[in-house]
């Protein structure tokens, strides 16, 4: 059987058509957990798990440790849960690192803590390790540390250099990482906020052979590094987020549960990767 939790709507609709009587919609991890506990979902089944709250990721990790077949690769989710671990590693070799500083919680972040590393330059304050717009603030030279909700006060913090007037670029990788045909590039356009990918006004997507339309001279290097990251994580679904300013480009973060653009043939790329995972799992368990 095939189970989808957080699966993209268009992909889900196609699975209903191509795998009738096999695809099952899951509305919450609690529903999935109940099915697992009743042994109605087993290691022979395929689970598409694309939710990223802390509770979701904790359960995803338990399923992975128990040998369940999950998509995308749950080891990637585990690796990127901790910005203070994976980002310093990437910043150590990328040609486009961002200056960052890490703290255990918001109480540890003071004006002196920020100024010591960044001077009076603006910074982005990120509370929590999850990839989401919640818990992100832009601080100017006045350094007014925000009052965060109680539930976020013990969460880890990243302070990151801010690139003014930067473009928000995502390099998406789907399927086999040795083929540039599997690459798509999305620019998030948002004139109302510095956080461009937070409910953007426009999402302009290009395939790799259309990359020159973006007018970014070093885009090929950004794609090359994004592929390197995907290969190191052994995953066939990954988004690498970048900021591109006039004088500074920076690798922002990695996300394994990305939104899928509707155009430019990306839907078909993703569906082929999803179908390949289903076929691989079925083949693995044949004869058992």
PDB file of C-alpha atoms in Angstrom:
ATOM      1  CA  UNK A   1       0.000   0.000   0.000  1.00  0.00           C
ATOM      2  CA  UNK A   2       0.978   3.634  -0.477  1.00  0.00           C
ATOM      3  CA  UNK A   3       0.456   6.340   2.140  1.00  0.00           C
ATOM      4  CA  UNK A   4       0.775  10.081   1.634  1.00  0.00           C
ATOM      5  CA  UNK A   5       1.252  12.526   4.497  1.00  0.00           C
ATOM      6  CA  UNK A   6       1.719  16.083   3.288  1.00  0.00           C
ATOM      7  CA  UNK A   7       2.138  14.991  -0.325  1.00  0.00           C
ATOM      8  CA  UNK A   8       1.704  17.677  -2.997  1.00  0.00           C
ATOM      9  CA  UNK A   9      -1.882  17.867  -4.228  1.00  0.00           C
ATOM     10  CA  UNK A  10      -1.118  17.396  -7.942  1.00  0.00           C
ATOM     11  CA  UNK A  11       1.112  14.406  -7.235  1.00  0.00           C
ATOM     12  CA  UNK A  12      -1.473  12.934  -4.903  1.00  0.00           C
ATOM     13  CA  UNK A  13      -4.197  13.252  -7.541  1.00  0.00           C
ATOM     14  CA  UNK A  14      -2.050  11.397 -10.041  1.00  0.00           C
ATOM     15  CA  UNK A  15      -1.325   8.606  -7.565  1.00  0.00           C
ATOM     16  CA  UNK A  16      -5.055   8.133  -6.990  1.00  0.00           C
ATOM     17  CA  UNK A  17      -5.390   7.618 -10.757  1.00  0.00           C
ATOM     18  CA  UNK A  18      -2.342   5.422 -11.339  1.00  0.00           C
ATOM     19  CA  UNK A  19      -2.573   3.365  -8.148  1.00  0.00           C
ATOM     20  CA  UNK A  20      -6.313   2.903  -7.541  1.00  0.00           C
ATOM     21  CA  UNK A  21      -7.191   1.078  -4.334  1.00  0.00           C
ATOM     22  CA  UNK A  22      -3.569   1.394  -3.200  1.00  0.00           C
ATOM     23  CA  UNK A  23      -3.091   5.080  -2.352  1.00  0.00           C
ATOM     24  CA  UNK A  24      -4.227   6.312   1.069  1.00  0.00           C
ATOM     25  CA  UNK A  25      -4.365   9.927   2.284  1.00  0.00           C
ATOM     26  CA  UNK A  26      -2.993  10.588   5.773  1.00  0.00           C
ATOM     27  CA  UNK A  27      -4.180  13.747   7.539  1.00  0.00           C
ATOM     28  CA  UNK A  28      -1.871  13.735  10.577  1.00  0.00           C
ATOM     29  CA  UNK A  29       1.071  11.892  12.054  1.00  0.00           C
ATOM     30  CA  UNK A  30      -1.256  10.716  14.838  1.00  0.00           C
ATOM     31  CA  UNK A  31      -3.396   8.926  12.245  1.00  0.00           C
ATOM     32  CA  UNK A  32      -0.274   7.371  10.726  1.00  0.00           C
ATOM     33  CA  UNK A  33       1.021   6.423  14.167  1.00  0.00           C
ATOM     34  CA  UNK A  34      -2.253   4.633  14.952  1.00  0.00           C
ATOM     35  CA  UNK A  35      -2.026   2.671  11.695  1.00  0.00           C
ATOM     36  CA  UNK A  36       1.554   1.688  12.493  1.00  0.00           C
ATOM     37  CA  UNK A  37       0.648   0.640  16.030  1.00  0.00           C
ATOM     38  CA  UNK A  38      -2.162  -1.556  14.657  1.00  0.00           C
ATOM     39  CA  UNK A  39       0.314  -2.975  12.113  1.00  0.00           C
ATOM     40  CA  UNK A  40      -1.906  -1.832   9.256  1.00  0.00           C
ATOM     41  CA  UNK A  41       1.152  -0.012   7.885  1.00  0.00           C
ATOM     42  CA  UNK A  42       4.265  -2.171   7.620  1.00  0.00           C
ATOM     43  CA  UNK A  43       7.827  -1.938   6.324  1.00  0.00           C
ATOM     44  CA  UNK A  44       6.587  -3.308   2.987  1.00  0.00           C
ATOM     45  CA  UNK A  45       4.477  -0.194   2.396  1.00  0.00           C
ATOM     46  CA  UNK A  46       5.528   3.145   0.890  1.00  0.00           C
ATOM     47  CA  UNK A  47       5.184   6.277   3.016  1.00  0.00           C
ATOM     48  CA  UNK A  48       5.510   9.768   1.576  1.00  0.00           C
ATOM     49  CA  UNK A  49       6.261  11.898   4.636  1.00  0.00           C
ATOM     50  CA  UNK A  50       6.405  15.631   3.911  1.00  0.00           C
ATOM     51  CA  UNK A  51       5.570  17.408   7.149  1.00  0.00           C
ATOM     52  CA  UNK A  52       8.214  19.108   9.221  1.00  0.00           C
ATOM     53  CA  UNK A  53       6.945  20.126  12.660  1.00  0.00           C
ATOM     54  CA  UNK A  54       9.042  18.883  15.554  1.00  0.00           C
ATOM     55  CA  UNK A  55       6.469  16.203  16.408  1.00  0.00           C
ATOM     56  CA  UNK A  56       6.331  15.102  12.785  1.00  0.00           C
ATOM     57  CA  UNK A  57      10.105  14.863  12.485  1.00  0.00           C
ATOM     58  CA  UNK A  58      10.415  12.956  15.759  1.00  0.00           C
ATOM     59  CA  UNK A  59       7.936  10.386  14.458  1.00  0.00           C
ATOM     60  CA  UNK A  60       9.607  10.293  11.051  1.00  0.00           C
ATOM     61  CA  UNK A  61      12.904   9.430  12.758  1.00  0.00           C
ATOM     62  CA  UNK A  62      11.276   6.577  14.695  1.00  0.00           C
ATOM     63  CA  UNK A  63       9.811   5.162  11.481  1.00  0.00           C
ATOM     64  CA  UNK A  64      13.198   5.389   9.792  1.00  0.00           C
ATOM     65  CA  UNK A  65      14.926   3.594  12.653  1.00  0.00           C
ATOM     66  CA  UNK A  66      12.304   0.834  12.404  1.00  0.00           C
ATOM     67  CA  UNK A  67      13.010   0.234   8.736  1.00  0.00           C
ATOM     68  CA  UNK A  68       9.996   1.858   7.080  1.00  0.00           C
ATOM     69  CA  UNK A  69      10.264   2.985   3.447  1.00  0.00           C
ATOM     70  CA  UNK A  70      10.089   6.792   3.529  1.00  0.00           C
ATOM     71  CA  UNK A  71      10.305   9.529   0.901  1.00  0.00           C
ATOM     72  CA  UNK A  72      12.153  11.877   0.914  1.00  0.00           C
ATOM     73  CA  UNK A  73      15.233  10.384   2.530  1.00  0.00           C
ATOM     74  CA  UNK A  74      14.609  10.737   6.301  1.00  0.00           C
ATOM     75  CA  UNK A  75      18.338  10.872   6.991  1.00  0.00           C
ATOM     76  CA  UNK A  76      18.372  14.279   5.295  1.00  0.00           C
ATOM     77  CA  UNK A  77      15.628  15.570   7.590  1.00  0.00           C
ATOM     78  CA  UNK A  78      17.647  14.360  10.555  1.00  0.00           C
ATOM     79  CA  UNK A  79      20.861  15.966   9.299  1.00  0.00           C
ATOM     80  CA  UNK A  80      19.395  19.413   8.657  1.00  0.00           C
ATOM     81  CA  UNK A  81      17.379  19.644  11.868  1.00  0.00           C
ATOM     82  CA  UNK A  82      20.383  21.296  13.508  1.00  0.00           C
ATOM     83  CA  UNK A  83      21.535  24.479  11.783  1.00  0.00           C
ATOM     84  CA  UNK A  84      24.463  24.806  14.164  1.00  0.00           C
ATOM     85  CA  UNK A  85      25.829  21.472  12.900  1.00  0.00           C
ATOM     86  CA  UNK A  86      25.230  21.301   9.171  1.00  0.00           C
ATOM     87  CA  UNK A  87      25.569  24.991   8.218  1.00  0.00           C
ATOM     88  CA  UNK A  88      29.118  25.420   9.611  1.00  0.00           C
ATOM     89  CA  UNK A  89      30.114  22.383   7.550  1.00  0.00           C
ATOM     90  CA  UNK A  90      28.655  23.877   4.370  1.00  0.00           C
ATOM     91  CA  UNK A  91      30.070  27.321   5.145  1.00  0.00           C
ATOM     92  CA  UNK A  92      33.474  25.646   5.447  1.00  0.00           C
ATOM     93  CA  UNK A  93      33.657  24.692   1.780  1.00  0.00           C
ATOM     94  CA  UNK A  94      31.108  26.740  -0.196  1.00  0.00           C
ATOM     95  CA  UNK A  95      32.391  29.641  -2.252  1.00  0.00           C
ATOM     96  CA  UNK A  96      29.477  31.682  -0.913  1.00  0.00           C
ATOM     97  CA  UNK A  97      29.344  31.395   2.886  1.00  0.00           C
ATOM     98  CA  UNK A  98      27.323  33.681   5.118  1.00  0.00           C
ATOM     99  CA  UNK A  99      28.682  34.887   8.424  1.00  0.00           C
ATOM    100  CA  UNK A 100      26.701  33.292  11.270  1.00  0.00           C
ATOM    101  CA  UNK A 101      26.740  32.931  15.001  1.00  0.00           C
ATOM    102  CA  UNK A 102      24.847  30.367  17.079  1.00  0.00           C
ATOM    103  CA  UNK A 103      23.321  30.422  20.563  1.00  0.00           C
ATOM    104  CA  UNK A 104      21.549  27.830  22.692  1.00  0.00           C
ATOM    105  CA  UNK A 105      18.516  30.047  23.229  1.00  0.00           C
ATOM    106  CA  UNK A 106      17.230  33.611  22.912  1.00  0.00           C
ATOM    107  CA  UNK A 107      18.385  34.542  26.430  1.00  0.00           C
ATOM    108  CA  UNK A 108      21.976  34.107  25.264  1.00  0.00           C
ATOM    109  CA  UNK A 109      21.548  36.660  22.477  1.00  0.00           C
ATOM    110  CA  UNK A 110      22.488  40.194  23.499  1.00  0.00           C
ATOM    111  CA  UNK A 111      23.509  43.275  21.609  1.00  0.00           C
ATOM    112  CA  UNK A 112      27.134  42.588  22.535  1.00  0.00           C
ATOM    113  CA  UNK A 113      26.805  39.007  21.279  1.00  0.00           C
ATOM    114  CA  UNK A 114      25.686  40.295  17.872  1.00  0.00           C
ATOM    115  CA  UNK A 115      27.938  43.359  17.594  1.00  0.00           C
ATOM    116  CA  UNK A 116      31.040  41.330  18.383  1.00  0.00           C
ATOM    117  CA  UNK A 117      30.597  39.374  15.155  1.00  0.00           C
ATOM    118  CA  UNK A 118      28.683  41.760  12.897  1.00  0.00           C
ATOM    119  CA  UNK A 119      29.488  45.300  14.033  1.00  0.00           C
ATOM    120  CA  UNK A 120      26.485  47.560  13.404  1.00  0.00           C
ATOM    121  CA  UNK A 121      25.440  45.773  10.216  1.00  0.00           C
ATOM    122  CA  UNK A 122      21.869  44.427   9.984  1.00  0.00           C
ATOM    123  CA  UNK A 123      21.395  40.753  10.803  1.00  0.00           C
ATOM    124  CA  UNK A 124      18.723  38.088  10.562  1.00  0.00           C
ATOM    125  CA  UNK A 125      17.746  36.443  13.836  1.00  0.00           C
ATOM    126  CA  UNK A 126      16.338  32.922  13.488  1.00  0.00           C
ATOM    127  CA  UNK A 127      14.805  31.113  16.432  1.00  0.00           C
ATOM    128  CA  UNK A 128      14.295  27.364  16.005  1.00  0.00           C
ATOM    129  CA  UNK A 129      16.015  24.990  13.611  1.00  0.00           C
ATOM    130  CA  UNK A 130      13.032  24.250  11.389  1.00  0.00           C
ATOM    131  CA  UNK A 131      12.784  25.622   7.855  1.00  0.00           C
ATOM    132  CA  UNK A 132       9.876  28.054   8.131  1.00  0.00           C
ATOM    133  CA  UNK A 133       9.139  31.764   8.148  1.00  0.00           C
ATOM    134  CA  UNK A 134       8.050  31.695  11.796  1.00  0.00           C
ATOM    135  CA  UNK A 135      10.706  32.852  14.207  1.00  0.00           C
ATOM    136  CA  UNK A 136      12.701  35.071  11.829  1.00  0.00           C
ATOM    137  CA  UNK A 137      13.409  38.746  12.474  1.00  0.00           C
ATOM    138  CA  UNK A 138      15.484  41.398  10.733  1.00  0.00           C
ATOM    139  CA  UNK A 139      17.442  43.450  13.289  1.00  0.00           C
ATOM    140  CA  UNK A 140      18.894  46.839  12.408  1.00  0.00           C
ATOM    141  CA  UNK A 141      21.743  48.544  14.240  1.00  0.00           C
ATOM    142  CA  UNK A 142      19.473  49.314  17.221  1.00  0.00           C
ATOM    143  CA  UNK A 143      19.458  45.575  18.013  1.00  0.00           C
ATOM    144  CA  UNK A 144      16.017  45.347  19.594  1.00  0.00           C
ATOM    145  CA  UNK A 145      15.928  41.682  20.539  1.00  0.00           C
ATOM    146  CA  UNK A 146      12.336  40.447  20.005  1.00  0.00           C
ATOM    147  CA  UNK A 147      10.183  39.008  22.753  1.00  0.00           C
ATOM    148  CA  UNK A 148       9.521  35.508  21.519  1.00  0.00           C
ATOM    149  CA  UNK A 149       6.608  33.261  22.521  1.00  0.00           C
ATOM    150  CA  UNK A 150       7.215  31.146  25.600  1.00  0.00           C
ATOM    151  CA  UNK A 151       7.324  27.925  23.577  1.00  0.00           C
ATOM    152  CA  UNK A 152      10.283  29.297  21.589  1.00  0.00           C
ATOM    153  CA  UNK A 153      12.397  30.608  24.456  1.00  0.00           C
ATOM    154  CA  UNK A 154      14.483  27.474  24.882  1.00  0.00           C
ATOM    155  CA  UNK A 155      14.995  26.822  21.169  1.00  0.00           C
ATOM    156  CA  UNK A 156      18.378  27.304  19.457  1.00  0.00           C
ATOM    157  CA  UNK A 157      19.153  30.584  17.709  1.00  0.00           C
ATOM    158  CA  UNK A 158      21.088  31.471  14.575  1.00  0.00           C
ATOM    159  CA  UNK A 159      22.237  35.037  13.896  1.00  0.00           C
ATOM    160  CA  UNK A 160      23.082  35.538  10.235  1.00  0.00           C
ATOM    161  CA  UNK A 161      24.416  38.379   8.141  1.00  0.00           C
ATOM    162  CA  UNK A 162      21.762  40.169   6.106  1.00  0.00           C
ATOM    163  CA  UNK A 163      22.295  40.764   2.389  1.00  0.00           C
ATOM    164  CA  UNK A 164      20.402  43.968   1.449  1.00  0.00           C
ATOM    165  CA  UNK A 165      18.195  44.033  -1.647  1.00  0.00           C
ATOM    166  CA  UNK A 166      19.003  40.398  -2.340  1.00  0.00           C
ATOM    167  CA  UNK A 167      17.141  38.092  -4.696  1.00  0.00           C
ATOM    168  CA  UNK A 168      15.796  34.853  -3.221  1.00  0.00           C
ATOM    169  CA  UNK A 169      16.842  31.870  -5.326  1.00  0.00           C
ATOM    170  CA  UNK A 170      16.127  28.189  -4.769  1.00  0.00           C
ATOM    171  CA  UNK A 171      17.948  25.476  -6.669  1.00  0.00           C
ATOM    172  CA  UNK A 172      15.681  22.438  -6.701  1.00  0.00           C
ATOM    173  CA  UNK A 173      17.031  18.965  -7.406  1.00  0.00           C
ATOM    174  CA  UNK A 174      14.708  16.081  -8.236  1.00  0.00           C
ATOM    175  CA  UNK A 175      15.744  12.542  -9.053  1.00  0.00           C
ATOM    176  CA  UNK A 176      19.151  11.581 -10.442  1.00  0.00           C
ATOM    177  CA  UNK A 177      21.738  14.175  -9.426  1.00  0.00           C
ATOM    178  CA  UNK A 178      24.013  13.517 -12.431  1.00  0.00           C
ATOM    179  CA  UNK A 179      21.518  14.995 -14.885  1.00  0.00           C
ATOM    180  CA  UNK A 180      21.050  18.742 -15.289  1.00  0.00           C
ATOM    181  CA  UNK A 181      17.600  17.918 -16.678  1.00  0.00           C
ATOM    182  CA  UNK A 182      16.605  17.220 -13.064  1.00  0.00           C
ATOM    183  CA  UNK A 183      17.348  20.799 -11.971  1.00  0.00           C
ATOM    184  CA  UNK A 184      14.876  23.637 -11.605  1.00  0.00           C
ATOM    185  CA  UNK A 185      15.560  27.144 -10.343  1.00  0.00           C
ATOM    186  CA  UNK A 186      12.930  29.302  -8.662  1.00  0.00           C
ATOM    187  CA  UNK A 187      13.103  32.997  -7.832  1.00  0.00           C
ATOM    188  CA  UNK A 188      10.757  34.155  -5.065  1.00  0.00           C
ATOM    189  CA  UNK A 189       9.587  37.722  -5.620  1.00  0.00           C
ATOM    190  CA  UNK A 190       8.085  39.662  -2.734  1.00  0.00           C
ATOM    191  CA  UNK A 191       8.095  43.467  -2.620  1.00  0.00           C
ATOM    192  CA  UNK A 192       6.308  43.713   0.728  1.00  0.00           C
ATOM    193  CA  UNK A 193       8.894  42.069   3.001  1.00  0.00           C
ATOM    194  CA  UNK A 194      12.590  41.291   3.238  1.00  0.00           C
ATOM    195  CA  UNK A 195      11.651  37.604   3.630  1.00  0.00           C
ATOM    196  CA  UNK A 196      11.096  36.913  -0.054  1.00  0.00           C
ATOM    197  CA  UNK A 197       9.960  33.286   0.172  1.00  0.00           C
ATOM    198  CA  UNK A 198       7.274  33.994   2.776  1.00  0.00           C
ATOM    199  CA  UNK A 199       4.080  33.867   0.688  1.00  0.00           C
ATOM    200  CA  UNK A 200       5.816  35.405  -2.330  1.00  0.00           C
ATOM    201  CA  UNK A 201       3.884  37.515  -4.799  1.00  0.00           C
ATOM    202  CA  UNK A 202       5.500  35.622  -7.654  1.00  0.00           C
ATOM    203  CA  UNK A 203       7.475  32.420  -8.085  1.00  0.00           C
ATOM    204  CA  UNK A 204       9.334  32.412 -11.378  1.00  0.00           C
ATOM    205  CA  UNK A 205      10.669  28.977 -12.271  1.00  0.00           C
ATOM    206  CA  UNK A 206      13.273  28.026 -14.861  1.00  0.00           C
ATOM    207  CA  UNK A 207      14.781  24.755 -15.983  1.00  0.00           C
ATOM    208  CA  UNK A 208      18.558  24.493 -16.068  1.00  0.00           C
ATOM    209  CA  UNK A 209      18.743  25.127 -19.827  1.00  0.00           C
ATOM    210  CA  UNK A 210      16.900  28.424 -19.211  1.00  0.00           C
ATOM    211  CA  UNK A 211      19.252  29.565 -16.425  1.00  0.00           C
ATOM    212  CA  UNK A 212      20.726  32.499 -18.372  1.00  0.00           C
ATOM    213  CA  UNK A 213      17.327  34.226 -18.268  1.00  0.00           C
ATOM    214  CA  UNK A 214      17.942  34.882 -14.567  1.00  0.00           C
ATOM    215  CA  UNK A 215      21.012  36.996 -15.313  1.00  0.00           C
ATOM    216  CA  UNK A 216      23.090  35.627 -12.434  1.00  0.00           C
ATOM    217  CA  UNK A 217      26.711  35.247 -13.640  1.00  0.00           C
ATOM    218  CA  UNK A 218      27.689  32.638 -11.046  1.00  0.00           C
ATOM    219  CA  UNK A 219      24.448  30.640 -11.106  1.00  0.00           C
ATOM    220  CA  UNK A 220      26.217  27.601 -12.559  1.00  0.00           C
ATOM    221  CA  UNK A 221      28.499  27.529  -9.514  1.00  0.00           C
ATOM    222  CA  UNK A 222      25.449  27.733  -7.225  1.00  0.00           C
ATOM    223  CA  UNK A 223      23.877  24.785  -9.065  1.00  0.00           C
ATOM    224  CA  UNK A 224      27.136  22.839  -8.929  1.00  0.00           C
ATOM    225  CA  UNK A 225      27.334  23.291  -5.163  1.00  0.00           C
ATOM    226  CA  UNK A 226      23.652  22.413  -4.741  1.00  0.00           C
ATOM    227  CA  UNK A 227      24.222  19.133  -6.591  1.00  0.00           C
ATOM    228  CA  UNK A 228      27.231  18.421  -4.388  1.00  0.00           C
ATOM    229  CA  UNK A 229      25.041  18.837  -1.302  1.00  0.00           C
ATOM    230  CA  UNK A 230      22.321  16.552  -2.721  1.00  0.00           C
ATOM    231  CA  UNK A 231      24.897  13.876  -3.525  1.00  0.00           C
ATOM    232  CA  UNK A 232      26.421  14.072  -0.062  1.00  0.00           C
ATOM    233  CA  UNK A 233      22.978  13.524   1.484  1.00  0.00           C
ATOM    234  CA  UNK A 234      22.094  10.724  -0.978  1.00  0.00           C
ATOM    235  CA  UNK A 235      18.695  12.225  -1.697  1.00  0.00           C
ATOM    236  CA  UNK A 236      16.596  12.693  -4.815  1.00  0.00           C
ATOM    237  CA  UNK A 237      14.627  15.654  -3.504  1.00  0.00           C
ATOM    238  CA  UNK A 238      16.324  18.779  -2.182  1.00  0.00           C
ATOM    239  CA  UNK A 239      16.073  22.540  -2.269  1.00  0.00           C
ATOM    240  CA  UNK A 240      19.091  24.749  -1.626  1.00  0.00           C
ATOM    241  CA  UNK A 241      18.224  28.357  -0.834  1.00  0.00           C
ATOM    242  CA  UNK A 242      20.469  31.268  -1.776  1.00  0.00           C
ATOM    243  CA  UNK A 243      20.465  35.039  -1.510  1.00  0.00           C
ATOM    244  CA  UNK A 244      21.978  36.965  -4.407  1.00  0.00           C
ATOM    245  CA  UNK A 245      22.796  40.626  -3.853  1.00  0.00           C
ATOM    246  CA  UNK A 246      24.759  43.118  -5.934  1.00  0.00           C
ATOM    247  CA  UNK A 247      28.003  42.473  -4.069  1.00  0.00           C
ATOM    248  CA  UNK A 248      27.272  39.373  -1.990  1.00  0.00           C
ATOM    249  CA  UNK A 249      25.866  35.899  -2.621  1.00  0.00           C
ATOM    250  CA  UNK A 250      25.196  33.528   0.241  1.00  0.00           C
ATOM    251  CA  UNK A 251      24.080  29.953   0.833  1.00  0.00           C
ATOM    252  CA  UNK A 252      21.160  30.332   3.242  1.00  0.00           C
ATOM    253  CA  UNK A 253      19.958  26.816   4.072  1.00  0.00           C
ATOM    254  CA  UNK A 254      18.896  23.409   2.816  1.00  0.00           C
ATOM    255  CA  UNK A 255      15.340  22.080   2.756  1.00  0.00           C
ATOM    256  CA  UNK A 256      14.199  18.555   1.880  1.00  0.00           C
ATOM    257  CA  UNK A 257      10.437  19.209   1.937  1.00  0.00           C
ATOM    258  CA  UNK A 258      10.104  21.807  -0.768  1.00  0.00           C
ATOM    259  CA  UNK A 259       7.128  23.257  -2.601  1.00  0.00           C
ATOM    260  CA  UNK A 260       6.820  22.144  -6.198  1.00  0.00           C
ATOM    261  CA  UNK A 261       6.196  24.734  -8.951  1.00  0.00           C
ATOM    262  CA  UNK A 262       3.251  23.886 -11.178  1.00  0.00           C
ATOM    263  CA  UNK A 263       4.904  24.833 -14.463  1.00  0.00           C
ATOM    264  CA  UNK A 264       8.051  24.176 -16.498  1.00  0.00           C
ATOM    265  CA  UNK A 265       7.586  20.396 -16.336  1.00  0.00           C
ATOM    266  CA  UNK A 266       8.698  20.210 -12.711  1.00  0.00           C
ATOM    267  CA  UNK A 267       5.534  18.330 -11.729  1.00  0.00           C
ATOM    268  CA  UNK A 268       6.485  15.519 -14.095  1.00  0.00           C
ATOM    269  CA  UNK A 269      10.035  15.418 -12.726  1.00  0.00           C
ATOM    270  CA  UNK A 270       8.712  14.999  -9.203  1.00  0.00           C
ATOM    271  CA  UNK A 271       6.139  12.403 -10.197  1.00  0.00           C
ATOM    272  CA  UNK A 272       8.788  10.316 -11.926  1.00  0.00           C
ATOM    273  CA  UNK A 273      10.912  10.421  -8.748  1.00  0.00           C
ATOM    274  CA  UNK A 274       7.884   9.469  -6.652  1.00  0.00           C
ATOM    275  CA  UNK A 275       6.994   6.607  -8.995  1.00  0.00           C
ATOM    276  CA  UNK A 276      10.602   5.388  -9.040  1.00  0.00           C
ATOM    277  CA  UNK A 277      10.556   5.219  -5.242  1.00  0.00           C
ATOM    278  CA  UNK A 278       7.321   3.204  -5.306  1.00  0.00           C
ATOM    279  CA  UNK A 279       8.672   0.790  -7.921  1.00  0.00           C
ATOM    280  CA  UNK A 280      11.956   0.392  -6.036  1.00  0.00           C
ATOM    281  CA  UNK A 281      10.119  -0.452  -2.811  1.00  0.00           C
ATOM    282  CA  UNK A 282       7.816  -2.951  -4.536  1.00  0.00           C
ATOM    283  CA  UNK A 283      10.808  -4.631  -6.201  1.00  0.00           C
ATOM    284  CA  UNK A 284      12.666  -4.804  -2.904  1.00  0.00           C
ATOM    285  CA  UNK A 285       9.883  -6.773  -1.247  1.00  0.00           C
ATOM    286  CA  UNK A 286       8.988  -9.060  -4.135  1.00  0.00           C
ATOM    287  CA  UNK A 287       9.160 -12.692  -3.115  1.00  0.00           C
ATOM    288  CA  UNK A 288       9.012 -11.984   0.608  1.00  0.00           C
TER     289      UNK A 288
END
